[in-house]
mmCIF file with all atom_site columns, C-alpha atoms in Angstrom:
data_model
loop_
_atom_site.group_PDB
_atom_site.id
_atom_site.type_symbol
_atom_site.label_atom_id
_atom_site.label_alt_id
_atom_site.label_comp_id
_atom_site.label_asym_id
_atom_site.label_entity_id
_atom_site.label_seq_id
_atom_site.pdbx_PDB_ins_code
_atom_site.Cartn_x
_atom_site.Cartn_y
_atom_site.Cartn_z
_atom_site.occupancy
_atom_site.B_iso_or_equiv
_atom_site.pdbx_formal_charge
_atom_site.auth_seq_id
_atom_site.auth_comp_id
_atom_site.auth_asym_id
_atom_site.auth_atom_id
_atom_site.pdbx_PDB_model_num
ATOM 1   C CA . GLU V 1 1   ? 56.772 34.495  25.312  1.00 40.00 ? 1   GLU V CA 1
ATOM 2   C CA . TYR V 1 2   ? 59.816 36.014  23.559  1.00 37.00 ? 2   TYR V CA 1
ATOM 3   C CA . VAL V 1 3   ? 62.115 34.785  26.316  1.00 40.00 ? 3   VAL V CA 1
ATOM 4   C CA . VAL V 1 4   ? 60.624 31.323  25.938  1.00 41.00 ? 4   VAL V CA 1
ATOM 5   C CA . LEU V 1 5   ? 61.093 31.194  22.173  1.00 43.00 ? 5   LEU V CA 1
ATOM 6   C CA . GLU V 1 6   ? 64.618 32.600  22.161  1.00 42.00 ? 6   GLU V CA 1
ATOM 7   C CA . SER V 1 7   ? 65.989 30.275  24.830  1.00 42.00 ? 7   SER V CA 1
ATOM 8   C CA . GLU V 1 8   ? 68.266 27.435  23.837  1.00 45.00 ? 8   GLU V CA 1
ATOM 9   C CA . GLN V 1 9   ? 66.710 23.963  23.579  1.00 44.00 ? 9   GLN V CA 1
ATOM 10  C CA . GLU V 1 10  ? 68.226 20.937  25.245  1.00 54.00 ? 10  GLU V CA 1
ATOM 11  C CA . HIS V 1 11  ? 67.575 18.530  22.341  1.00 63.00 ? 11  HIS V CA 1
ATOM 12  C CA . ALA V 1 12  ? 68.205 19.605  18.743  1.00 79.00 ? 12  ALA V CA 1
ATOM 13  C CA . VAL V 1 13  ? 65.491 18.233  16.441  1.00 86.00 ? 13  VAL V CA 1
ATOM 14  C CA . PRO V 1 14  ? 67.253 16.070  13.822  1.00 86.00 ? 14  PRO V CA 1
ATOM 15  C CA . HIS V 1 15  ? 66.845 16.637  10.106  1.00 84.00 ? 15  HIS V CA 1
ATOM 16  C CA . PRO V 1 16  ? 64.781 13.904  8.346   1.00 82.00 ? 16  PRO V CA 1
ATOM 17  C CA . HIS V 1 17  ? 67.715 13.070  6.046   1.00 83.00 ? 17  HIS V CA 1
ATOM 18  C CA . GLY V 1 18  ? 70.568 13.690  8.452   1.00 82.00 ? 18  GLY V CA 1
ATOM 19  C CA . PRO V 1 19  ? 72.620 11.122  10.397  1.00 83.00 ? 19  PRO V CA 1
ATOM 20  C CA . ARG V 1 20  ? 70.410 9.445   12.988  1.00 84.00 ? 20  ARG V CA 1
ATOM 21  C CA . ARG V 1 21  ? 69.809 6.264   14.931  1.00 90.00 ? 21  ARG V CA 1
ATOM 22  C CA . ARG V 1 22  ? 66.800 4.385   13.580  1.00 92.00 ? 22  ARG V CA 1
ATOM 23  C CA . HIS V 1 23  ? 64.702 2.379   16.057  1.00 94.00 ? 23  HIS V CA 1
ATOM 24  C CA . ALA V 1 24  ? 61.641 1.404   14.004  1.00 95.00 ? 24  ALA V CA 1
ATOM 25  C CA . ARG V 1 25  ? 60.133 2.089   10.600  1.00 96.00 ? 25  ARG V CA 1
ATOM 26  C CA . VAL V 1 26  ? 56.922 1.210   8.816   1.00 96.00 ? 26  VAL V CA 1
ATOM 27  C CA . ASP V 1 27  ? 55.777 1.824   5.234   1.00 96.00 ? 27  ASP V CA 1
ATOM 28  C CA . VAL V 1 28  ? 52.047 1.592   4.568   1.00 95.00 ? 28  VAL V CA 1
ATOM 29  C CA . PRO V 1 29  ? 50.945 1.809   0.910   1.00 94.00 ? 29  PRO V CA 1
ATOM 30  C CA . ASP V 1 30  ? 47.452 2.922   -0.057  1.00 93.00 ? 30  ASP V CA 1
ATOM 31  C CA . ARG V 1 31  ? 46.591 1.504   -3.484  1.00 89.00 ? 31  ARG V CA 1
ATOM 32  C CA . PHE V 1 32  ? 43.362 3.466   -3.840  1.00 89.00 ? 32  PHE V CA 1
ATOM 33  C CA . ARG V 1 33  ? 44.952 6.859   -3.159  1.00 89.00 ? 33  ARG V CA 1
ATOM 34  C CA . ARG V 1 34  ? 48.308 5.897   -4.702  1.00 91.00 ? 34  ARG V CA 1
ATOM 35  C CA . ARG V 1 35  ? 50.406 7.104   -1.831  1.00 94.00 ? 35  ARG V CA 1
ATOM 36  C CA . VAL V 1 36  ? 52.721 5.667   0.814   1.00 95.00 ? 36  VAL V CA 1
ATOM 37  C CA . LEU V 1 37  ? 52.913 6.606   4.492   1.00 96.00 ? 37  LEU V CA 1
ATOM 38  C CA . ARG V 1 38  ? 56.302 6.173   6.153   1.00 96.00 ? 38  ARG V CA 1
ATOM 39  C CA . LEU V 1 39  ? 56.741 6.556   9.912   1.00 96.00 ? 39  LEU V CA 1
ATOM 40  C CA . GLU V 1 40  ? 60.133 6.249   11.526  1.00 96.00 ? 40  GLU V CA 1
ATOM 41  C CA . ILE V 1 41  ? 61.319 6.528   15.134  1.00 96.00 ? 41  ILE V CA 1
ATOM 42  C CA . ILE V 1 42  ? 64.790 8.063   15.312  1.00 94.00 ? 42  ILE V CA 1
ATOM 43  C CA . ASP V 1 43  ? 67.236 9.153   18.025  1.00 92.00 ? 43  ASP V CA 1
ATOM 44  C CA . TYR V 1 44  ? 64.957 7.805   20.790  1.00 90.00 ? 44  TYR V CA 1
ATOM 45  C CA . PHE V 1 45  ? 62.802 10.957  21.060  1.00 92.00 ? 45  PHE V CA 1
ATOM 46  C CA . TYR V 1 46  ? 61.647 11.736  17.525  1.00 95.00 ? 46  TYR V CA 1
ATOM 47  C CA . LEU V 1 47  ? 59.116 10.575  14.942  1.00 96.00 ? 47  LEU V CA 1
ATOM 48  C CA . THR V 1 48  ? 59.596 11.338  11.254  1.00 96.00 ? 48  THR V CA 1
ATOM 49  C CA . VAL V 1 49  ? 56.477 11.524  9.099   1.00 96.00 ? 49  VAL V CA 1
ATOM 50  C CA . ARG V 1 50  ? 56.651 11.176  5.314   1.00 95.00 ? 50  ARG V CA 1
ATOM 51  C CA . VAL V 1 51  ? 53.741 10.910  2.876   1.00 95.00 ? 51  VAL V CA 1
ATOM 52  C CA . GLN V 1 52  ? 54.699 10.283  -0.750  1.00 94.00 ? 52  GLN V CA 1
ATOM 53  C CA . ARG V 1 53  ? 52.804 9.816   -4.019  1.00 92.00 ? 53  ARG V CA 1
ATOM 54  C CA . ALA V 1 54  ? 54.918 8.373   -6.839  1.00 84.00 ? 54  ALA V CA 1
ATOM 55  C CA . GLN V 1 55  ? 58.068 10.545  -6.819  1.00 84.00 ? 55  GLN V CA 1
ATOM 56  C CA . SER V 1 56  ? 56.363 13.512  -5.149  1.00 92.00 ? 56  SER V CA 1
ATOM 57  C CA . VAL V 1 57  ? 56.702 14.065  -1.385  1.00 93.00 ? 57  VAL V CA 1
ATOM 58  C CA . LEU V 1 58  ? 53.397 15.427  -0.072  1.00 92.00 ? 58  LEU V CA 1
ATOM 59  C CA . ALA V 1 59  ? 54.584 15.961  3.514   1.00 93.00 ? 59  ALA V CA 1
ATOM 60  C CA . GLU V 1 60  ? 57.762 15.361  5.507   1.00 95.00 ? 60  GLU V CA 1
ATOM 61  C CA . TYR V 1 61  ? 58.603 16.570  9.010   1.00 95.00 ? 61  TYR V CA 1
ATOM 62  C CA . VAL V 1 62  ? 59.837 15.519  12.459  1.00 95.00 ? 62  VAL V CA 1
ATOM 63  C CA . LEU V 1 63  ? 57.874 15.433  15.723  1.00 95.00 ? 63  LEU V CA 1
ATOM 64  C CA . ASP V 1 64  ? 59.454 15.677  19.174  1.00 95.00 ? 64  ASP V CA 1
ATOM 65  C CA . LEU V 1 65  ? 57.866 12.845  21.162  1.00 95.00 ? 65  LEU V CA 1
ATOM 66  C CA . ARG V 1 66  ? 58.350 14.682  24.460  1.00 93.00 ? 66  ARG V CA 1
ATOM 67  C CA . PHE V 1 67  ? 55.361 16.839  23.567  1.00 94.00 ? 67  PHE V CA 1
ATOM 68  C CA . VAL V 1 68  ? 53.128 14.246  21.887  1.00 94.00 ? 68  VAL V CA 1
ATOM 69  C CA . ASP V 1 69  ? 49.991 12.929  23.556  1.00 92.00 ? 69  ASP V CA 1
ATOM 70  C CA . PRO V 1 70  ? 50.642 9.226   24.361  1.00 89.00 ? 70  PRO V CA 1
ATOM 71  C CA . SER V 1 71  ? 47.068 8.264   23.426  1.00 87.00 ? 71  SER V CA 1
ATOM 72  C CA . VAL V 1 72  ? 47.368 7.927   19.639  1.00 88.00 ? 72  VAL V CA 1
ATOM 73  C CA . ARG V 1 73  ? 43.899 7.770   18.073  1.00 91.00 ? 73  ARG V CA 1
ATOM 74  C CA . MET V 1 74  ? 42.722 5.233   15.502  1.00 93.00 ? 74  MET V CA 1
ATOM 75  C CA . SER V 1 75  ? 39.212 5.637   14.139  1.00 95.00 ? 75  SER V CA 1
ATOM 76  C CA . ARG V 1 76  ? 37.213 3.801   11.478  1.00 95.00 ? 76  ARG V CA 1
ATOM 77  C CA . HIS V 1 77  ? 34.571 5.033   9.058   1.00 96.00 ? 77  HIS V CA 1
ATOM 78  C CA . ILE V 1 78  ? 32.281 2.511   7.341   1.00 96.00 ? 78  ILE V CA 1
ATOM 79  C CA . ALA V 1 79  ? 30.590 3.738   4.155   1.00 96.00 ? 79  ALA V CA 1
ATOM 80  C CA . THR V 1 80  ? 27.249 2.263   5.213   1.00 97.00 ? 80  THR V CA 1
ATOM 81  C CA . ARG V 1 81  ? 25.132 3.664   2.391   1.00 96.00 ? 81  ARG V CA 1
ATOM 82  C CA . TRP V 1 82  ? 27.497 2.389   -0.278  1.00 96.00 ? 82  TRP V CA 1
ATOM 83  C CA . LEU V 1 83  ? 27.694 -0.981  1.467   1.00 97.00 ? 83  LEU V CA 1
ATOM 84  C CA . VAL V 1 84  ? 23.892 -1.265  1.438   1.00 97.00 ? 84  VAL V CA 1
ATOM 85  C CA . ALA V 1 85  ? 23.781 -0.155  -2.218  1.00 97.00 ? 85  ALA V CA 1
ATOM 86  C CA . THR V 1 86  ? 26.357 -2.800  -3.131  1.00 97.00 ? 86  THR V CA 1
ATOM 87  C CA . LEU V 1 87  ? 24.407 -5.554  -1.374  1.00 97.00 ? 87  LEU V CA 1
ATOM 88  C CA . VAL V 1 88  ? 21.151 -4.470  -3.013  1.00 96.00 ? 88  VAL V CA 1
ATOM 89  C CA . LEU V 1 89  ? 22.715 -4.425  -6.478  1.00 96.00 ? 89  LEU V CA 1
ATOM 90  C CA . VAL V 1 90  ? 24.369 -7.821  -5.944  1.00 96.00 ? 90  VAL V CA 1
ATOM 91  C CA . THR V 1 91  ? 21.027 -9.270  -4.834  1.00 95.00 ? 91  THR V CA 1
ATOM 92  C CA . LEU V 1 92  ? 19.316 -7.712  -7.876  1.00 94.00 ? 92  LEU V CA 1
ATOM 93  C CA . ALA V 1 93  ? 21.976 -9.111  -10.240 1.00 92.00 ? 93  ALA V CA 1
ATOM 94  C CA . VAL V 1 94  ? 21.561 -12.599 -8.743  1.00 92.00 ? 94  VAL V CA 1
ATOM 95  C CA . ALA V 1 95  ? 17.757 -12.389 -8.979  1.00 90.00 ? 95  ALA V CA 1
ATOM 96  C CA . ILE V 1 96  ? 17.967 -11.315 -12.634 1.00 88.00 ? 96  ILE V CA 1
ATOM 97  C CA . GLY V 1 97  ? 20.439 -14.104 -13.322 1.00 84.00 ? 97  GLY V CA 1
ATOM 98  C CA . LEU V 1 98  ? 18.007 -16.658 -11.961 1.00 84.00 ? 98  LEU V CA 1
ATOM 99  C CA . ARG V 1 99  ? 15.229 -15.145 -14.069 1.00 81.00 ? 99  ARG V CA 1
ATOM 100 C CA . VAL V 1 100 ? 17.378 -15.559 -17.201 1.00 75.00 ? 100 VAL V CA 1
ATOM 101 C CA . GLN V 1 101 ? 17.484 -19.323 -16.766 1.00 73.00 ? 101 GLN V CA 1
ATOM 102 C CA . GLY V 1 102 ? 13.685 -19.662 -16.955 1.00 69.00 ? 102 GLY V CA 1
ATOM 103 C CA . SER V 1 103 ? 13.058 -17.016 -19.609 1.00 68.00 ? 103 SER V CA 1
ATOM 104 C CA . ALA V 1 104 ? 12.071 -17.835 -23.199 1.00 66.00 ? 104 ALA V CA 1
ATOM 105 C CA . ALA V 1 105 ? 13.801 -14.616 -24.393 1.00 67.00 ? 105 ALA V CA 1
ATOM 106 C CA . PRO V 1 106 ? 16.872 -14.256 -22.158 1.00 72.00 ? 106 PRO V CA 1
ATOM 107 C CA . GLY V 1 107 ? 18.526 -11.472 -24.200 1.00 75.00 ? 107 GLY V CA 1
ATOM 108 C CA . ASN V 1 108 ? 16.940 -8.545  -22.395 1.00 77.00 ? 108 ASN V CA 1
ATOM 109 C CA . TRP V 1 109 ? 17.427 -10.192 -19.011 1.00 82.00 ? 109 TRP V CA 1
ATOM 110 C CA . LEU V 1 110 ? 21.113 -10.754 -19.773 1.00 85.00 ? 110 LEU V CA 1
ATOM 111 C CA . VAL V 1 111 ? 21.532 -7.054  -20.523 1.00 88.00 ? 111 VAL V CA 1
ATOM 112 C CA . ALA V 1 112 ? 19.763 -6.138  -17.284 1.00 89.00 ? 112 ALA V CA 1
ATOM 113 C CA . CYS V 1 113 ? 21.944 -8.612  -15.346 1.00 89.00 ? 113 CYS V CA 1
ATOM 114 C CA . LEU V 1 114 ? 25.091 -7.119  -16.885 1.00 92.00 ? 114 LEU V CA 1
ATOM 115 C CA . ILE V 1 115 ? 23.998 -3.590  -15.963 1.00 93.00 ? 115 ILE V CA 1
ATOM 116 C CA . ALA V 1 116 ? 23.172 -4.593  -12.376 1.00 94.00 ? 116 ALA V CA 1
ATOM 117 C CA . SER V 1 117 ? 26.477 -6.457  -12.052 1.00 94.00 ? 117 SER V CA 1
ATOM 118 C CA . THR V 1 118 ? 28.452 -3.468  -13.373 1.00 96.00 ? 118 THR V CA 1
ATOM 119 C CA . LEU V 1 119 ? 26.685 -1.131  -10.972 1.00 96.00 ? 119 LEU V CA 1
ATOM 120 C CA . ALA V 1 120 ? 27.356 -3.551  -8.091  1.00 96.00 ? 120 ALA V CA 1
ATOM 121 C CA . VAL V 1 121 ? 31.077 -3.612  -8.897  1.00 96.00 ? 121 VAL V CA 1
ATOM 122 C CA . ALA V 1 122 ? 31.194 0.193   -9.129  1.00 97.00 ? 122 ALA V CA 1
ATOM 123 C CA . ALA V 1 123 ? 29.312 0.601   -5.842  1.00 97.00 ? 123 ALA V CA 1
ATOM 124 C CA . GLY V 1 124 ? 31.621 -1.940  -4.207  1.00 96.00 ? 124 GLY V CA 1
ATOM 125 C CA . PHE V 1 125 ? 34.669 0.018   -5.361  1.00 96.00 ? 125 PHE V CA 1
ATOM 126 C CA . VAL V 1 126 ? 33.280 3.268   -3.965  1.00 96.00 ? 126 VAL V CA 1
ATOM 127 C CA . CYS V 1 127 ? 32.393 1.485   -0.720  1.00 96.00 ? 127 CYS V CA 1
ATOM 128 C CA . ALA V 1 128 ? 35.963 0.174   -0.381  1.00 94.00 ? 128 ALA V CA 1
ATOM 129 C CA . TYR V 1 129 ? 37.395 3.622   -1.166  1.00 94.00 ? 129 TYR V CA 1
ATOM 130 C CA . ARG V 1 130 ? 35.192 5.434   1.350   1.00 95.00 ? 130 ARG V CA 1
ATOM 131 C CA . THR V 1 131 ? 35.554 2.847   4.110   1.00 96.00 ? 131 THR V CA 1
ATOM 132 C CA . THR V 1 132 ? 38.630 4.157   5.863   1.00 96.00 ? 132 THR V CA 1
ATOM 133 C CA . GLU V 1 133 ? 40.727 4.113   9.005   1.00 96.00 ? 133 GLU V CA 1
ATOM 134 C CA . THR V 1 134 ? 42.374 7.275   10.330  1.00 96.00 ? 134 THR V CA 1
ATOM 135 C CA . LEU V 1 135 ? 45.443 7.690   12.531  1.00 95.00 ? 135 LEU V CA 1
ATOM 136 C CA . ALA V 1 136 ? 45.638 10.984  14.438  1.00 95.00 ? 136 ALA V CA 1
ATOM 137 C CA . VAL V 1 137 ? 48.377 12.317  16.724  1.00 94.00 ? 137 VAL V CA 1
ATOM 138 C CA . PHE V 1 138 ? 47.935 15.400  18.941  1.00 94.00 ? 138 PHE V CA 1
ATOM 139 C CA . SER V 1 139 ? 50.220 17.549  21.062  1.00 94.00 ? 139 SER V CA 1
ATOM 140 C CA . ILE V 1 140 ? 49.849 16.864  24.760  1.00 92.00 ? 140 ILE V CA 1
ATOM 141 C CA . HIS V 1 141 ? 48.926 20.309  26.106  1.00 91.00 ? 141 HIS V CA 1
ATOM 142 C CA . GLY V 1 142 ? 48.293 22.358  22.980  1.00 89.00 ? 142 GLY V CA 1
ATOM 143 C CA . ARG V 1 143 ? 45.855 19.702  21.697  1.00 93.00 ? 143 ARG V CA 1
ATOM 144 C CA . ALA V 1 144 ? 47.047 20.618  18.200  1.00 93.00 ? 144 ALA V CA 1
ATOM 145 C CA . ARG V 1 145 ? 46.646 18.020  15.458  1.00 94.00 ? 145 ARG V CA 1
ATOM 146 C CA . LEU V 1 146 ? 50.261 17.128  14.669  1.00 95.00 ? 146 LEU V CA 1
ATOM 147 C CA . PHE V 1 147 ? 49.522 14.362  12.220  1.00 93.00 ? 147 PHE V CA 1
ATOM 148 C CA . GLU V 1 148 ? 46.473 12.794  10.605  1.00 94.00 ? 148 GLU V CA 1
ATOM 149 C CA . HIS V 1 149 ? 46.479 10.103  7.949   1.00 94.00 ? 149 HIS V CA 1
ATOM 150 C CA . THR V 1 150 ? 43.447 8.445   6.389   1.00 94.00 ? 150 THR V CA 1
ATOM 151 C CA . GLY V 1 151 ? 43.973 5.155   4.584   1.00 94.00 ? 151 GLY V CA 1
ATOM 152 C CA . MET V 1 152 ? 42.373 1.912   3.543   1.00 93.00 ? 152 MET V CA 1
ATOM 153 C CA . LEU V 1 153 ? 40.647 -0.494  5.885   1.00 92.00 ? 153 LEU V CA 1
ATOM 154 C CA . GLY V 1 154 ? 43.471 -2.407  7.558   1.00 93.00 ? 154 GLY V CA 1
ATOM 155 C CA . LEU V 1 155 ? 45.618 0.653   8.313   1.00 94.00 ? 155 LEU V CA 1
ATOM 156 C CA . GLY V 1 156 ? 45.367 0.006   12.052  1.00 94.00 ? 156 GLY V CA 1
ATOM 157 C CA . ARG V 1 157 ? 46.389 -3.627  11.670  1.00 95.00 ? 157 ARG V CA 1
ATOM 158 C CA . ALA V 1 158 ? 49.387 -2.666  9.533   1.00 94.00 ? 158 ALA V CA 1
ATOM 159 C CA . LEU V 1 159 ? 50.485 -0.032  12.051  1.00 95.00 ? 159 LEU V CA 1
ATOM 160 C CA . ARG V 1 160 ? 49.853 -2.011  15.250  1.00 95.00 ? 160 ARG V CA 1
ATOM 161 C CA . PRO V 1 161 ? 53.427 -3.370  15.797  1.00 95.00 ? 161 PRO V CA 1
ATOM 162 C CA . PHE V 1 162 ? 54.900 0.066   15.052  1.00 96.00 ? 162 PHE V CA 1
ATOM 163 C CA . LEU V 1 163 ? 52.462 1.848   17.376  1.00 95.00 ? 163 LEU V CA 1
ATOM 164 C CA . ILE V 1 164 ? 53.478 -0.465  20.229  1.00 94.00 ? 164 ILE V CA 1
ATOM 165 C CA . LYS V 1 165 ? 57.098 0.610   19.739  1.00 95.00 ? 165 LYS V CA 1
ATOM 166 C CA . LEU V 1 166 ? 56.025 4.229   19.386  1.00 95.00 ? 166 LEU V CA 1
ATOM 167 C CA . SER V 1 167 ? 54.221 4.045   22.731  1.00 93.00 ? 167 SER V CA 1
ATOM 168 C CA . ALA V 1 168 ? 57.408 2.764   24.372  1.00 93.00 ? 168 ALA V CA 1
ATOM 169 C CA . HIS V 1 169 ? 59.468 5.602   22.900  1.00 94.00 ? 169 HIS V CA 1
ATOM 170 C CA . VAL V 1 170 ? 56.899 8.184   23.997  1.00 93.00 ? 170 VAL V CA 1
ATOM 171 C CA . ARG V 1 171 ? 57.428 6.932   27.554  1.00 91.00 ? 171 ARG V CA 1
ATOM 172 C CA . ILE V 1 172 ? 61.202 7.272   27.086  1.00 91.00 ? 172 ILE V CA 1
ATOM 173 C CA . ALA V 1 173 ? 60.710 10.791  25.759  1.00 92.00 ? 173 ALA V CA 1
ATOM 174 C CA . ILE V 1 174 ? 58.444 11.742  28.671  1.00 88.00 ? 174 ILE V CA 1
ATOM 175 C CA . ALA V 1 175 ? 61.144 10.619  31.090  1.00 88.00 ? 175 ALA V CA 1
ATOM 176 C CA . ALA V 1 176 ? 63.604 12.921  29.287  1.00 86.00 ? 176 ALA V CA 1
ATOM 177 C CA . ARG V 1 177 ? 61.538 16.062  29.839  1.00 87.00 ? 177 ARG V CA 1
ATOM 178 C CA . ARG V 1 178 ? 62.971 18.916  31.858  1.00 84.00 ? 178 ARG V CA 1
ATOM 179 C CA . ARG V 1 179 ? 62.422 18.578  35.597  1.00 85.00 ? 179 ARG V CA 1
ATOM 180 C CA . SER V 1 180 ? 61.979 22.310  35.923  1.00 87.00 ? 180 SER V CA 1
ATOM 181 C CA . LYS V 1 181 ? 58.468 23.459  35.024  1.00 87.00 ? 181 LYS V CA 1
ATOM 182 C CA . ALA V 1 182 ? 59.837 26.690  33.572  1.00 89.00 ? 182 ALA V CA 1
ATOM 183 C CA . LEU V 1 183 ? 62.295 24.841  31.334  1.00 90.00 ? 183 LEU V CA 1
ATOM 184 C CA . HIS V 1 184 ? 59.659 22.351  30.270  1.00 90.00 ? 184 HIS V CA 1
ATOM 185 C CA . LEU V 1 185 ? 57.303 25.194  29.343  1.00 92.00 ? 185 LEU V CA 1
ATOM 186 C CA . ARG V 1 186 ? 60.131 26.823  27.400  1.00 91.00 ? 186 ARG V CA 1
ATOM 187 C CA . ASP V 1 187 ? 60.831 23.636  25.455  1.00 92.00 ? 187 ASP V CA 1
ATOM 188 C CA . GLU V 1 188 ? 57.167 22.961  24.732  1.00 93.00 ? 188 GLU V CA 1
ATOM 189 C CA . MET V 1 189 ? 56.520 26.484  23.508  1.00 93.00 ? 189 MET V CA 1
ATOM 190 C CA . ARG V 1 190 ? 59.590 26.362  21.303  1.00 93.00 ? 190 ARG V CA 1
ATOM 191 C CA . GLU V 1 191 ? 58.538 23.030  19.755  1.00 93.00 ? 191 GLU V CA 1
ATOM 192 C CA . HIS V 1 192 ? 55.039 24.423  19.179  1.00 95.00 ? 192 HIS V CA 1
ATOM 193 C CA . ALA V 1 193 ? 56.546 27.443  17.399  1.00 94.00 ? 193 ALA V CA 1
ATOM 194 C CA . ARG V 1 194 ? 58.852 25.228  15.316  1.00 95.00 ? 194 ARG V CA 1
ATOM 195 C CA . LEU V 1 195 ? 55.896 23.184  14.051  1.00 95.00 ? 195 LEU V CA 1
ATOM 196 C CA . HIS V 1 196 ? 54.130 26.392  13.041  1.00 95.00 ? 196 HIS V CA 1
ATOM 197 C CA . GLU V 1 197 ? 57.220 27.701  11.237  1.00 94.00 ? 197 GLU V CA 1
ATOM 198 C CA . THR V 1 198 ? 57.631 24.440  9.306   1.00 92.00 ? 198 THR V CA 1
ATOM 199 C CA . GLY V 1 199 ? 53.974 24.480  8.203   1.00 93.00 ? 199 GLY V CA 1
ATOM 200 C CA . VAL V 1 200 ? 52.722 21.573  10.312  1.00 94.00 ? 200 VAL V CA 1
ATOM 201 C CA . LEU V 1 201 ? 50.422 23.918  12.267  1.00 95.00 ? 201 LEU V CA 1
ATOM 202 C CA . SER V 1 202 ? 48.357 26.684  10.730  1.00 95.00 ? 202 SER V CA 1
ATOM 203 C CA . LYS V 1 203 ? 48.248 30.126  12.320  1.00 95.00 ? 203 LYS V CA 1
ATOM 204 C CA . PRO V 1 204 ? 44.864 29.499  14.055  1.00 95.00 ? 204 PRO V CA 1
ATOM 205 C CA . GLU V 1 205 ? 46.091 26.088  15.298  1.00 95.00 ? 205 GLU V CA 1
ATOM 206 C CA . TYR V 1 206 ? 49.280 27.673  16.584  1.00 95.00 ? 206 TYR V CA 1
ATOM 207 C CA . GLU V 1 207 ? 47.488 30.481  18.436  1.00 95.00 ? 207 GLU V CA 1
ATOM 208 C CA . ALA V 1 208 ? 44.867 28.167  19.970  1.00 95.00 ? 208 ALA V CA 1
ATOM 209 C CA . GLY V 1 209 ? 47.529 25.655  21.017  1.00 94.00 ? 209 GLY V CA 1
ATOM 210 C CA . LYS V 1 210 ? 49.701 28.368  22.556  1.00 94.00 ? 210 LYS V CA 1
ATOM 211 C CA . VAL V 1 211 ? 46.837 29.482  24.776  1.00 94.00 ? 211 VAL V CA 1
ATOM 212 C CA . ARG V 1 212 ? 46.198 25.882  25.902  1.00 94.00 ? 212 ARG V CA 1
ATOM 213 C CA . ILE V 1 213 ? 49.883 25.254  26.656  1.00 94.00 ? 213 ILE V CA 1
ATOM 214 C CA . LEU V 1 214 ? 50.173 28.400  28.791  1.00 92.00 ? 214 LEU V CA 1
ATOM 215 C CA . ALA V 1 215 ? 46.941 27.524  30.599  1.00 92.00 ? 215 ALA V CA 1
ATOM 216 C CA . ALA V 1 216 ? 48.160 23.976  31.295  1.00 90.00 ? 216 ALA V CA 1
ATOM 217 C CA . HIS V 1 217 ? 51.404 25.252  32.818  1.00 87.00 ? 217 HIS V CA 1
ATOM 218 C CA . ALA V 1 218 ? 49.765 28.026  34.832  1.00 85.00 ? 218 ALA V CA 1
ATOM 219 C CA . PRO V 1 219 ? 49.333 27.503  38.598  1.00 80.00 ? 219 PRO V CA 1
ATOM 220 C CA . GLY V 1 220 ? 46.331 25.242  39.055  1.00 69.00 ? 220 GLY V CA 1
ATOM 221 C CA . GLY V 1 221 ? 46.470 24.111  35.423  1.00 66.00 ? 221 GLY V CA 1
ATOM 222 C CA . ALA V 1 222 ? 47.007 20.581  34.077  1.00 59.00 ? 222 ALA V CA 1
ATOM 223 C CA . SER V 1 223 ? 50.172 18.803  35.132  1.00 52.00 ? 223 SER V CA 1
ATOM 224 C CA . ALA V 1 224 ? 53.157 19.106  32.792  1.00 46.00 ? 224 ALA V CA 1
ATOM 225 C CA . SER V 1 225 ? 53.851 15.410  33.136  1.00 48.00 ? 225 SER V CA 1
#
């Protein structure tokens, strides 16, 4: 392992703010969580990730696309209980509103309608906040979670054109891998260690991923391509 980590790497990972060639960029704001996701493909083989809230940068790092799993995952979570609660409260507010029209003393019914309407709006807000889409990116052999971002409904639609370009650059990066299995293992282990050192991977994630990478490159293991 020490020989692997101390060897020189063919491609130097660029700094997020250094000189680079930009191929694609997307900014996705999340009004509910008051943050902005920025993804940027640079120098053919790299993806920069930046999450910012106001003037504070929550996360910023660079991924080497040669070691990223091409199958980027998008998942959706629907807050079903809050959706049902919203519909029930809207129905109740409408029913009370209709009752007001035929009531001889509408004052109390108006108060009840206002309460039901307020609760319906609040439940609808919570439903919108908890109904989310999540983008997740994993390393190809270490199966380590390199990036995960949860945002508003519509995140996948906003990212779709960028993800198409990202898929193309992952293929370019795969073609640029070392032909030698030993050199490819060296590069992958070094990238895995770099992500741990920069705080992208926790210690348990690093150790578990290291075992998977070595197993994948062992004779009879998964192909390095």
